[in-house]
PDB file of C-alpha atoms in Angstrom:
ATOM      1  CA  UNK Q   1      -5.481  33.318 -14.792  1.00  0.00           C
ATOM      2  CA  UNK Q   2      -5.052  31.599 -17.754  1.00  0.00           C
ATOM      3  CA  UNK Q   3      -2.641  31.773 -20.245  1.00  0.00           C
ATOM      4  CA  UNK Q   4      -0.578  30.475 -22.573  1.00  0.00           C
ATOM      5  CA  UNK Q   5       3.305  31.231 -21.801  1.00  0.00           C
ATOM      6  CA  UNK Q   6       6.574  30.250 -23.840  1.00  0.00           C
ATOM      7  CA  UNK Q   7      10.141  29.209 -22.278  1.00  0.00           C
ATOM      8  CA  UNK Q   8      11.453  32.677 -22.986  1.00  0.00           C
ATOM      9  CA  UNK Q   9       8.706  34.146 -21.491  1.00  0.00           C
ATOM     10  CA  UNK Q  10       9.410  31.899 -17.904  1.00  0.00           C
ATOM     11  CA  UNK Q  11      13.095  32.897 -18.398  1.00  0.00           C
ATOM     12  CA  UNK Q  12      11.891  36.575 -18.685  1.00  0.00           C
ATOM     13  CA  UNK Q  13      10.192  35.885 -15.562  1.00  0.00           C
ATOM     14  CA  UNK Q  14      13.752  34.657 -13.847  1.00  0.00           C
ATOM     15  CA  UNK Q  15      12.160  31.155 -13.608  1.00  0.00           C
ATOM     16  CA  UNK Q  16      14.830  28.260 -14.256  1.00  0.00           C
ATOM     17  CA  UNK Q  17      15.129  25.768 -16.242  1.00  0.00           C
ATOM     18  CA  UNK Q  18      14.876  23.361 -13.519  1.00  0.00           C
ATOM     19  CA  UNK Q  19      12.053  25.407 -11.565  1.00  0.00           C
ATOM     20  CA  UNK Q  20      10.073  24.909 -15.005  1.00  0.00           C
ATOM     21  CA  UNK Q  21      10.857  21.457 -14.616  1.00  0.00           C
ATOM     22  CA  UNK Q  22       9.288  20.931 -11.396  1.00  0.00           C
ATOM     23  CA  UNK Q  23       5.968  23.210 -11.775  1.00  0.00           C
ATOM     24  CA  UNK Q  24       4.817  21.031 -15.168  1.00  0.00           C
ATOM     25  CA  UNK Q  25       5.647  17.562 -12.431  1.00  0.00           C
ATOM     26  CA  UNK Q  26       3.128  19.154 -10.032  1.00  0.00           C
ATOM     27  CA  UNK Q  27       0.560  20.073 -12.488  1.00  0.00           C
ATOM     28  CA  UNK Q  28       0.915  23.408 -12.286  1.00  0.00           C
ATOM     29  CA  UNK Q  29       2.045  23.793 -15.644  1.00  0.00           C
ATOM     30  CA  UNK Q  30       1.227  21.722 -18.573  1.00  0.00           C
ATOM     31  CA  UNK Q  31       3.473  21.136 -21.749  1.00  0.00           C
ATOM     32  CA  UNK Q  32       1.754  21.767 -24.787  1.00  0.00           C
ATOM     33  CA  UNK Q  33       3.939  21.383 -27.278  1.00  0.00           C
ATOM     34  CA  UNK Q  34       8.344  22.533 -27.241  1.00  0.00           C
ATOM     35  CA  UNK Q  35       8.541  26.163 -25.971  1.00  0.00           C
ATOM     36  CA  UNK Q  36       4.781  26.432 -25.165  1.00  0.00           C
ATOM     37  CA  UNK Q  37       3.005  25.919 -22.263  1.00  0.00           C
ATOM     38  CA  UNK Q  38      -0.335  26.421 -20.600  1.00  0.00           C
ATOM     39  CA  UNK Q  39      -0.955  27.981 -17.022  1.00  0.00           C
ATOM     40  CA  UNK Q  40      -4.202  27.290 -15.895  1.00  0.00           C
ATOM     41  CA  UNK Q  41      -7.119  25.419 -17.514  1.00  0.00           C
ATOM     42  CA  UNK Q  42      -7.461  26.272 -21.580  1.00  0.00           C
ATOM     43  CA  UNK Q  43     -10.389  26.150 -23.404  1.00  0.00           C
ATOM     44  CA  UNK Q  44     -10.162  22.676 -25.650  1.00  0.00           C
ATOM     45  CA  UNK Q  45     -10.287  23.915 -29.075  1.00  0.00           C
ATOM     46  CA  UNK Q  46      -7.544  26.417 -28.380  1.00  0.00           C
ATOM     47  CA  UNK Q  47      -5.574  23.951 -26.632  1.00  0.00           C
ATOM     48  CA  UNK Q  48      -5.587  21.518 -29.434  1.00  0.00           C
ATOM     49  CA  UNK Q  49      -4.380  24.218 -31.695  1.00  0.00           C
ATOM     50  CA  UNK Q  50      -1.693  25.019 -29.768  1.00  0.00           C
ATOM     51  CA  UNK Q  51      -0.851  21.577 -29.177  1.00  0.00           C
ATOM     52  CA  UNK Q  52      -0.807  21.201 -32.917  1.00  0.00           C
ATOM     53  CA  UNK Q  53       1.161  23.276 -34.533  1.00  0.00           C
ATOM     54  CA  UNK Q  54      -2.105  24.902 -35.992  1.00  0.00           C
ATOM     55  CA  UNK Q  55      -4.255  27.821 -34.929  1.00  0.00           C
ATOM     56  CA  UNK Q  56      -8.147  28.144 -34.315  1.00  0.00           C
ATOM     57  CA  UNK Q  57      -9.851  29.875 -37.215  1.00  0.00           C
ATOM     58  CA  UNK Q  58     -13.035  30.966 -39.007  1.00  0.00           C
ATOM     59  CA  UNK Q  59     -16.639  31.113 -36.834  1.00  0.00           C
ATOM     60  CA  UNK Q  60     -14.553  29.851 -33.629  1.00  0.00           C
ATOM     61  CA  UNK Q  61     -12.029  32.368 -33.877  1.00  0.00           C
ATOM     62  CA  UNK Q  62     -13.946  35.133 -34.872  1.00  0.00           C
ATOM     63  CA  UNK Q  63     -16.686  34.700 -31.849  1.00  0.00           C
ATOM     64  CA  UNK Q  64     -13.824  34.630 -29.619  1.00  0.00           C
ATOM     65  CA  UNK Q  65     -12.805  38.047 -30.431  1.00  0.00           C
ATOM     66  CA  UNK Q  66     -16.339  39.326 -30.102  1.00  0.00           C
ATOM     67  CA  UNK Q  67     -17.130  39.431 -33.953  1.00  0.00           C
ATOM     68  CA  UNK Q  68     -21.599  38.238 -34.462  1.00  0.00           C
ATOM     69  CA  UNK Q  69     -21.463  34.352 -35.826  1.00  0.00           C
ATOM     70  CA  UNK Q  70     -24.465  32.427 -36.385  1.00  0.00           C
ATOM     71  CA  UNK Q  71     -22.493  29.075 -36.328  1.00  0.00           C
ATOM     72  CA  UNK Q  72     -19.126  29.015 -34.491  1.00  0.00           C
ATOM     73  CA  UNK Q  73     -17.316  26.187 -36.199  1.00  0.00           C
ATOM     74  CA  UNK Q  74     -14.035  25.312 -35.408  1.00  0.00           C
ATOM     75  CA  UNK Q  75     -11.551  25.016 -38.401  1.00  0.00           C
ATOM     76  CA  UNK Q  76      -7.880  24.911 -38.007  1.00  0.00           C
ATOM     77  CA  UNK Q  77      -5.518  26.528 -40.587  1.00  0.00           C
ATOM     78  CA  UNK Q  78      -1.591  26.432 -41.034  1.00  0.00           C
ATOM     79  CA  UNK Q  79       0.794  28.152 -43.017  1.00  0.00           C
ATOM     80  CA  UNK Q  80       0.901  27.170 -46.587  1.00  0.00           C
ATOM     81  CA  UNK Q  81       4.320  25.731 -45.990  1.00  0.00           C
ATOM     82  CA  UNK Q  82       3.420  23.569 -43.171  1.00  0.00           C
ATOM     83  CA  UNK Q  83       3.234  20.034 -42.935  1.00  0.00           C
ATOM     84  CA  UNK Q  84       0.725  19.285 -40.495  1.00  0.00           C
ATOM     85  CA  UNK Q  85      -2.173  17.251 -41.943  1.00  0.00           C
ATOM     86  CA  UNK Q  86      -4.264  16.894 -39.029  1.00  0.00           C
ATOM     87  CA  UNK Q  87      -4.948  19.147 -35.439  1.00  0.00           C
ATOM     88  CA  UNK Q  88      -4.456  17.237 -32.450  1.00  0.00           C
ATOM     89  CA  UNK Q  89      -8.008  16.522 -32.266  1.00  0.00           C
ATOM     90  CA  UNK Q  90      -7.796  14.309 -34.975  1.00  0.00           C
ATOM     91  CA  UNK Q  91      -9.364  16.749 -37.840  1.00  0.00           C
ATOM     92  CA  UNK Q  92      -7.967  17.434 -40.968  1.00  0.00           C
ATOM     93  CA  UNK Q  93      -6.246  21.128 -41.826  1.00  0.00           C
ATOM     94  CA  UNK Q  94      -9.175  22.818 -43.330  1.00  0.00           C
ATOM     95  CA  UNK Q  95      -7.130  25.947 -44.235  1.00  0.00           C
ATOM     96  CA  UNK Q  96      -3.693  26.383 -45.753  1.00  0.00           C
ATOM     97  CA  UNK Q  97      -3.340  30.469 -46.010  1.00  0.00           C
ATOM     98  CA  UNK Q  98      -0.900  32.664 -44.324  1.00  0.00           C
ATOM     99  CA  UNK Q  99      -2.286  34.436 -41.910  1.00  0.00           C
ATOM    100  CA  UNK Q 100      -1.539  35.658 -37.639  1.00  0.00           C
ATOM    101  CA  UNK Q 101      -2.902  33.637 -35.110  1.00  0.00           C
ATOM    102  CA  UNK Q 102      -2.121  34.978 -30.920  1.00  0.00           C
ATOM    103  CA  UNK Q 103      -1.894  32.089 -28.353  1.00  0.00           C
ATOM    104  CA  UNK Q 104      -3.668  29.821 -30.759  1.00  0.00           C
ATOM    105  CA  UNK Q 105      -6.339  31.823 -32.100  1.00  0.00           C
ATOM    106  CA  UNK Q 106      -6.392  33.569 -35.636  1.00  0.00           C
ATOM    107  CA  UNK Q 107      -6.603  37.594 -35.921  1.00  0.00           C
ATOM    108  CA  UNK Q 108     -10.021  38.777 -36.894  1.00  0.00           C
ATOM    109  CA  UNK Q 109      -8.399  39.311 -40.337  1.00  0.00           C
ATOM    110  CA  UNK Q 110      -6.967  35.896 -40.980  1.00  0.00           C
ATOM    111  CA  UNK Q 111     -10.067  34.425 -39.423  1.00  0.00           C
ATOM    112  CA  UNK Q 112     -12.380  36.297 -42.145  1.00  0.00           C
ATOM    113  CA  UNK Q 113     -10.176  34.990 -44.939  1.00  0.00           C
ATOM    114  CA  UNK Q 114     -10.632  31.921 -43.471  1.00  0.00           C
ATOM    115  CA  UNK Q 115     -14.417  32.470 -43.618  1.00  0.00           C
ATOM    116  CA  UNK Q 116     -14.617  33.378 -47.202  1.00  0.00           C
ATOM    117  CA  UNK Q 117     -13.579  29.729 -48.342  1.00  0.00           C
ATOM    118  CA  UNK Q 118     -15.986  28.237 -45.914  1.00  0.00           C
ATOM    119  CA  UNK Q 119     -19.195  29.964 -44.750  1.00  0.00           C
ATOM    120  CA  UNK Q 120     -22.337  30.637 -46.774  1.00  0.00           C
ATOM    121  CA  UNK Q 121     -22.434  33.896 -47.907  1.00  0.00           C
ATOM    122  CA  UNK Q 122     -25.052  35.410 -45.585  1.00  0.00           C
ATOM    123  CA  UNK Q 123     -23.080  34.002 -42.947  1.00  0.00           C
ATOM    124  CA  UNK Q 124     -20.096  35.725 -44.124  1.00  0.00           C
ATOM    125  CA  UNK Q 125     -21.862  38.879 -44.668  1.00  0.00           C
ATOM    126  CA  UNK Q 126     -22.832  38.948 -41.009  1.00  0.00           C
ATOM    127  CA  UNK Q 127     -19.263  38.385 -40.360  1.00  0.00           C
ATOM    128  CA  UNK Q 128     -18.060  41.262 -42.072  1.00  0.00           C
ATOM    129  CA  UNK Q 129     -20.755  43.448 -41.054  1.00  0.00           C
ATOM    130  CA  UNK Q 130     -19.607  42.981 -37.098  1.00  0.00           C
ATOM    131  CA  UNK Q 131     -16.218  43.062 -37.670  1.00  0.00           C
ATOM    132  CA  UNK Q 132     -16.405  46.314 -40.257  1.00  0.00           C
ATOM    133  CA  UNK Q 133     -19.032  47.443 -36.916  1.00  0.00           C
ATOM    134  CA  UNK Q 134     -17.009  46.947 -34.317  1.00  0.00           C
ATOM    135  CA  UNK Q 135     -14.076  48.548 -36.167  1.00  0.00           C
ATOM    136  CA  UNK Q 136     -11.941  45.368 -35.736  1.00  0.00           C
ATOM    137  CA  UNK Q 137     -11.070  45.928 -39.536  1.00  0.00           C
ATOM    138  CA  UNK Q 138     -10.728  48.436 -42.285  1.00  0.00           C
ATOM    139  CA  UNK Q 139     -12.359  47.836 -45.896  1.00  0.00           C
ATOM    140  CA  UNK Q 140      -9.440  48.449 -47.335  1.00  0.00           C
ATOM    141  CA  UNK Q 141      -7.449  46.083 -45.367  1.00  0.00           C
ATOM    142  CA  UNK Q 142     -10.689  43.651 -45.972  1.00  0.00           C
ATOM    143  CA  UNK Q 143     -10.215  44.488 -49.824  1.00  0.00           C
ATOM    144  CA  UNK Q 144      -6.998  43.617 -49.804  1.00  0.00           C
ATOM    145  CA  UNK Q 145      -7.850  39.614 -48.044  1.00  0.00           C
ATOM    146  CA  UNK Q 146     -11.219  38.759 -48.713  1.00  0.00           C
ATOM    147  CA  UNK Q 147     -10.258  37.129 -52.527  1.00  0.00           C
ATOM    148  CA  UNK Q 148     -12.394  34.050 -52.686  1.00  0.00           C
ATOM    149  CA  UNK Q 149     -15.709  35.005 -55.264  1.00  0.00           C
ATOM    150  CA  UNK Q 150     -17.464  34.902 -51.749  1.00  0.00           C
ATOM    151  CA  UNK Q 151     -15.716  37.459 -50.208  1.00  0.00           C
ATOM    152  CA  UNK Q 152     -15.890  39.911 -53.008  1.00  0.00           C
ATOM    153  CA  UNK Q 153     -19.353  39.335 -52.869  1.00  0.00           C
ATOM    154  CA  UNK Q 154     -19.934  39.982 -49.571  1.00  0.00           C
ATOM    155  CA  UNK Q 155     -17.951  42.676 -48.730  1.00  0.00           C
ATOM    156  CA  UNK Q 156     -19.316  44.273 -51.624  1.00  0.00           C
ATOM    157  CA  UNK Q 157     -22.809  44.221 -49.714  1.00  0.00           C
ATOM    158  CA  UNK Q 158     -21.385  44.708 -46.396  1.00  0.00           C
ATOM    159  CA  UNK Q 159     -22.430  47.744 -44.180  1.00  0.00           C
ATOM    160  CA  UNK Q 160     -20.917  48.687 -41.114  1.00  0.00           C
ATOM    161  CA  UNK Q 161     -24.160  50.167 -39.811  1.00  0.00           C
ATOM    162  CA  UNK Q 162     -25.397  46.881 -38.808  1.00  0.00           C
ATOM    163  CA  UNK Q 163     -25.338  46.522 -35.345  1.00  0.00           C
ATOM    164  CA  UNK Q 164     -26.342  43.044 -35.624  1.00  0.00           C
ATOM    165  CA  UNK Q 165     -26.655  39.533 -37.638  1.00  0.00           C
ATOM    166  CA  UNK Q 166     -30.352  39.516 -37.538  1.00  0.00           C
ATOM    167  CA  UNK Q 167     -30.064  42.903 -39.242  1.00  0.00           C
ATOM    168  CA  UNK Q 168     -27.810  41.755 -41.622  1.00  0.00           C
ATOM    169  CA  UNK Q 169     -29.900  38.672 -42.689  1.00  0.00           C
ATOM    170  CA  UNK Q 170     -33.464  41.339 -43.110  1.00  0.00           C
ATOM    171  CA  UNK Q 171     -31.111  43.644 -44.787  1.00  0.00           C
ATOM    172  CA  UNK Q 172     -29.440  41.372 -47.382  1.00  0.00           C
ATOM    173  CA  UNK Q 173     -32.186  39.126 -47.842  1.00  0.00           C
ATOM    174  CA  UNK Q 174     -34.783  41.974 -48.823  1.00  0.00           C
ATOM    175  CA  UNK Q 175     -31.784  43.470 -51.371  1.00  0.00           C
ATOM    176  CA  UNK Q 176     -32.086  40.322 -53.350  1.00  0.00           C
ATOM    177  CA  UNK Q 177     -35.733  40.710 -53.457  1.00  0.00           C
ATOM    178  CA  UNK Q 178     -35.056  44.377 -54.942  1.00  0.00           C
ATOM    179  CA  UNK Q 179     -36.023  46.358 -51.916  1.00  0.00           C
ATOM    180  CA  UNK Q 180     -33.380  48.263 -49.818  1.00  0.00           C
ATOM    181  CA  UNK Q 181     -33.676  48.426 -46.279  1.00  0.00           C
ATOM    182  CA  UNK Q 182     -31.456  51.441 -44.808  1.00  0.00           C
ATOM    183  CA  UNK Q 183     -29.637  50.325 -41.214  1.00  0.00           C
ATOM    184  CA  UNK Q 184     -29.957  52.307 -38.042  1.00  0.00           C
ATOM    185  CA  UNK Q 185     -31.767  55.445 -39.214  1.00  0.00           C
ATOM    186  CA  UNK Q 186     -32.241  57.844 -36.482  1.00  0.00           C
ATOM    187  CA  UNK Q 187     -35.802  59.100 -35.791  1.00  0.00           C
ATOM    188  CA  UNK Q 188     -36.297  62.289 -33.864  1.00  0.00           C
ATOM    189  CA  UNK Q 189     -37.754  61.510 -30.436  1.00  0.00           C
ATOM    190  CA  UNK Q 190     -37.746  57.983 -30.729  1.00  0.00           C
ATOM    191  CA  UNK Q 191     -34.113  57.045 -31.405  1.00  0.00           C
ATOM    192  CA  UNK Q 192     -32.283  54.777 -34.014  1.00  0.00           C
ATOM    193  CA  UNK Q 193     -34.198  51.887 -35.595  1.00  0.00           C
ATOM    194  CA  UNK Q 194     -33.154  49.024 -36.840  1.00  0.00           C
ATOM    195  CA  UNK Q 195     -34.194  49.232 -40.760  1.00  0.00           C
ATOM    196  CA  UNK Q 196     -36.146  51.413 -42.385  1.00  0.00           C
ATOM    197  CA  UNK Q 197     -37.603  50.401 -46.098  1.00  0.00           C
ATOM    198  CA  UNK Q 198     -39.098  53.361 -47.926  1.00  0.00           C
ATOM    199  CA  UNK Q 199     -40.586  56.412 -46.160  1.00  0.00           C
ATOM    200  CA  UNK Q 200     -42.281  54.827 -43.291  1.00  0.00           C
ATOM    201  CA  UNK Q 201     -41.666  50.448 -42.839  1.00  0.00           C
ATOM    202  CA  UNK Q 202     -39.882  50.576 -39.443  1.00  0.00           C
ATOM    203  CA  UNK Q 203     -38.282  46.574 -38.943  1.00  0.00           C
ATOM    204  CA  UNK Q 204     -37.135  46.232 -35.777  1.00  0.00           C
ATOM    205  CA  UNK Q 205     -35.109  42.515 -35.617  1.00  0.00           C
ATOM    206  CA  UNK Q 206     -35.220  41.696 -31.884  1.00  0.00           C
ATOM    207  CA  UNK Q 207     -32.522  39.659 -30.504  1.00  0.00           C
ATOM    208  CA  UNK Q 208     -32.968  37.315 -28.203  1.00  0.00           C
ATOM    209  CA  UNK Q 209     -30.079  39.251 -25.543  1.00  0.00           C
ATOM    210  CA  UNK Q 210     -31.612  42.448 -25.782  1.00  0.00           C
ATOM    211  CA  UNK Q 211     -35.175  42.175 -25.925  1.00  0.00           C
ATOM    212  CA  UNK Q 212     -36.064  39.011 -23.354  1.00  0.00           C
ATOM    213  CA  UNK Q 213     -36.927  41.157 -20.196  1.00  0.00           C
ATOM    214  CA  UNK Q 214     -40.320  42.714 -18.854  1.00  0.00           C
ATOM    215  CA  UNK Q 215     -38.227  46.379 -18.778  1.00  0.00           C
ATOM    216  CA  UNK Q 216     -37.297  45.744 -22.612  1.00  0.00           C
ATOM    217  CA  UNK Q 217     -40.521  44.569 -23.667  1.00  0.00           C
ATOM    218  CA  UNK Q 218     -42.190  47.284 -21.802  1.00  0.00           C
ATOM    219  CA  UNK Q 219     -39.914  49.859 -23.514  1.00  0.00           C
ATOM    220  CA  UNK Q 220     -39.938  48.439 -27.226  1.00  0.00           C
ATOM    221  CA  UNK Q 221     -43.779  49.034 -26.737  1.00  0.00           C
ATOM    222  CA  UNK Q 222     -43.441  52.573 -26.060  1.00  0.00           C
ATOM    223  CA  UNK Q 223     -40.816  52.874 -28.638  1.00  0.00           C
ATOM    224  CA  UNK Q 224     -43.572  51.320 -31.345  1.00  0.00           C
ATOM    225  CA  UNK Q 225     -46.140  53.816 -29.858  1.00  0.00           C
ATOM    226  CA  UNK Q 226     -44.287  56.841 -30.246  1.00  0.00           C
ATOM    227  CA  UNK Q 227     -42.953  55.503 -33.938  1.00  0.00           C
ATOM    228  CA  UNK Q 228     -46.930  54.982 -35.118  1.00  0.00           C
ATOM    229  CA  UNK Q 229     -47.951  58.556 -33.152  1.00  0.00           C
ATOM    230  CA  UNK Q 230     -45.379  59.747 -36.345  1.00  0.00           C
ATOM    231  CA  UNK Q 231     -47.079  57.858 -38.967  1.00  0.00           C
ATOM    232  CA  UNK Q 232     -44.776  54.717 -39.169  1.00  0.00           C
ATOM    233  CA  UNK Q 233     -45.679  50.900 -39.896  1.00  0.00           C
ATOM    234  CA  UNK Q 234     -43.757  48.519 -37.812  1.00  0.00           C
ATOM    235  CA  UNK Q 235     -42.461  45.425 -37.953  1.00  0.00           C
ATOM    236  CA  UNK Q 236     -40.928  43.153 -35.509  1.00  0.00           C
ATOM    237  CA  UNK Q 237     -38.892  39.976 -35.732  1.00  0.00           C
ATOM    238  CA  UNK Q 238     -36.564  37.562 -33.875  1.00  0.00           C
ATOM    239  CA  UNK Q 239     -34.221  35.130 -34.268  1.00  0.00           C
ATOM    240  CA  UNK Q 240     -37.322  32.530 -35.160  1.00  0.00           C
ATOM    241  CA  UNK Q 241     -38.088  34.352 -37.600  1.00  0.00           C
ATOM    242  CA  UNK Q 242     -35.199  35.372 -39.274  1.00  0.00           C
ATOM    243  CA  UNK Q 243     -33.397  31.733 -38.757  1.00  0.00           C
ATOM    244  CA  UNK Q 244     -36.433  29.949 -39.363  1.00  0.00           C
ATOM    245  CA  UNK Q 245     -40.012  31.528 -40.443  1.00  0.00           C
ATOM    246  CA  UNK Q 246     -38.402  33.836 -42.397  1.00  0.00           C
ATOM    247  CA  UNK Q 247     -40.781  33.312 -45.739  1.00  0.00           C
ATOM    248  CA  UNK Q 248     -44.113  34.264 -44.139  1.00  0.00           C
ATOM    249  CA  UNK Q 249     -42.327  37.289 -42.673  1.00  0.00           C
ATOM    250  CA  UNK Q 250     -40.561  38.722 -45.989  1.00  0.00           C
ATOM    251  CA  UNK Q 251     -44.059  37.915 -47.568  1.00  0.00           C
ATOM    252  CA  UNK Q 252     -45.919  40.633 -45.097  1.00  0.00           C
ATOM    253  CA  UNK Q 253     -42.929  43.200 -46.328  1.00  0.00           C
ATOM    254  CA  UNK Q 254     -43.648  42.153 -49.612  1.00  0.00           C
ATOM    255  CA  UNK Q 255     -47.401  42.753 -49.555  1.00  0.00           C
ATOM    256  CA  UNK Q 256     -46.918  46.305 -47.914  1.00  0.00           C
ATOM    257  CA  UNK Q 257     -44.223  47.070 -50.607  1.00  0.00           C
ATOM    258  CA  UNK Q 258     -46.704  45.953 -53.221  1.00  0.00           C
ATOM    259  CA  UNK Q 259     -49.448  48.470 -51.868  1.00  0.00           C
ATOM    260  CA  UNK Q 260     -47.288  51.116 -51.831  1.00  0.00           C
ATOM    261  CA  UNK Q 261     -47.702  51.526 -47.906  1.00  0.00           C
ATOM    262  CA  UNK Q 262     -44.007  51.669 -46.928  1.00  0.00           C
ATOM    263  CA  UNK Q 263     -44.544  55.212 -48.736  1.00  0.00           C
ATOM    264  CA  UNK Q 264     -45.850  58.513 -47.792  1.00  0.00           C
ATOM    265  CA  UNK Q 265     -48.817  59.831 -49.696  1.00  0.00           C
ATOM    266  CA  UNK Q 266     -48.638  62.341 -52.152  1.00  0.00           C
ATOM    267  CA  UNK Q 267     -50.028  65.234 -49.900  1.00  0.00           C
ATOM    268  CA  UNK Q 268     -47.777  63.785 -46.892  1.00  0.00           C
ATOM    269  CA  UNK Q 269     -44.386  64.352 -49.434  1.00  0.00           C
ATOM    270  CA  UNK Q 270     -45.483  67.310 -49.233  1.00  0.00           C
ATOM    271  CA  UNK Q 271     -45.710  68.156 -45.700  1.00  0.00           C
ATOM    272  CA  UNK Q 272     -42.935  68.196 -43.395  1.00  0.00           C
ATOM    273  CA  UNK Q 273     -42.442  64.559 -42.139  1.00  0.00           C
ATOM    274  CA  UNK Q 274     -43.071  63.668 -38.508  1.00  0.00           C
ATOM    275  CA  UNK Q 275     -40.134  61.578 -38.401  1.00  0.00           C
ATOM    276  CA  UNK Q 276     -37.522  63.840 -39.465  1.00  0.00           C
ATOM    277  CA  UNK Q 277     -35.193  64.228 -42.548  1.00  0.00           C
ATOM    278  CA  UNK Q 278     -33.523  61.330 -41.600  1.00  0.00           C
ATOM    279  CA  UNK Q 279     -35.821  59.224 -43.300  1.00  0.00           C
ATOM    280  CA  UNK Q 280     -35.441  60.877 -46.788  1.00  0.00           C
ATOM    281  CA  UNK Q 281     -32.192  60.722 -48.282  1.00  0.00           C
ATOM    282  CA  UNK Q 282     -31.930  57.346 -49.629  1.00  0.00           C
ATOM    283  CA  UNK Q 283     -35.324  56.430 -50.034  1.00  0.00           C
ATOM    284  CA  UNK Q 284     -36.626  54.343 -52.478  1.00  0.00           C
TER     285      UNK Q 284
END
């Protein structure tokens, strides 16, 4: 297994002095810097942090702790007080905040401050979104560190709903085209979907993990069936699209939007909607 382990830690484990010696001559233990050391193979960024006196931060931290990043760059950050200029790598300090960092790697907290003086901010909103999702954070405790203009921003957008960055992106990209696009809205019979824009504009954002086998394709096709039985337009899109075709796509929403046909009709208001009441509060 490994791990990173300090000298108190050995001594915990009634291993000498001397004994510690002997496993770091056999290669069984490596010295990464005084009191730390490594016991097994590390992964390299880590390693240099450690190594360092730094710790791993911002898209490379946060993707090691499960959090959705479009780009995981590795940035290294030190205490304000520090005077290390450069990780062992040879890169400069890109951060100087106080923060926590475990075994070389920032907290999911410290990592998203991080983030806010660095990423774009639909990068960072997809950040904030996963963490906020996978309840690795609070928005209060977020409140209280994202500081930068960018993280105000962003968390001011953010919605824990989204269960992914390719969500995030439609969602947040359509808002600053004046059209809100509510997350995970759960249709009777069918199940959640991913946004919904008015009455009836289903966008489903397929990622690549989810939606790349026969079985998934086969049952995204049923789900689309049922979801037009009910009287719903849908749209589908994946990571091409949302990365990198993403115009032509937001122009189709745009055009429906336009014509009004992301909306019931008038005598349809007025009936009782095949797809539930979860697809009226909030409309717009």
């Amino acid at each position: 297994m490994t791990r990173i382990v300090r000298t108190r830690d050995f001594a915990a484990e009634g291993v000498s002095t001397a004994e510690l010696r002997h496993q770091v001559a056999a290669g069984g233990v490596r010295r990464l810097r005084i009191g730390h050391y490594a016991v097994g193979e590390l992964d390299p960024p880590v390693e240099a942090a450690v190594s360092g006196y730094c710790s791993l931060s911002c898209g490379a931290a946060l993707e090691r702790h499960g959090i959705w990043v479009r780009l995981a760059t590795a940035h290294w950050r030190v205490s304000p007080s520090d005077r290390v200029r450069r990780s062992r790598v040879g890169e400069p300090i890109r951060h100087r905040i106080a923060g926590r960092a475990v075994d070389g790697v920032d907290d999911v907290l410290t990592a998203l401050a991080c983030a806010a003086q660095c990423m774009s901010f639909e990068d960072l909103v997809c950040c904030v979104d996963s963490a906020r999702h996978l309840r690795a954070v609070t928005r209060p405790a977020l409140a209280r560190t994202l500081l930068t203009r960018n993280g105000i921003r962003a968390l001011a957008v953010s919605d824990a709903r989204s269960e992914s960055g390719l969500e995030t992106l439609a969602r947040i990209r359509l808002r600053s085209r004046g059209i809100v696009a509510r997350p995970q809205v759960v249709v009777p019979g069918v199940g959640r979907v991913d946004l919904v824009v008015g009455d009836r504009l289903v966008i489903e954002l397929d990622g690549d993990r989810w939606h790349s086998t026969p079985e998934t394709r086969e049952r995204d096709r049923r789900r689309d069936a049922e979801l037009v039985a009910r009287g719903a337009l849908v749209l589908h899109a994946g990571s091409r699209r949302v990365f990198d075709e993403w115009a032509p796509f937001e122009a189709q929403i745009l055009a429906l939007v336009h014509r009004g046909e992301h909306r019931w009709s008038a005598r349809r208001r007025r009936e009782q909607s095949d797809l539930g009441r979860e697809y009226w509060p909030g409309s717009r």
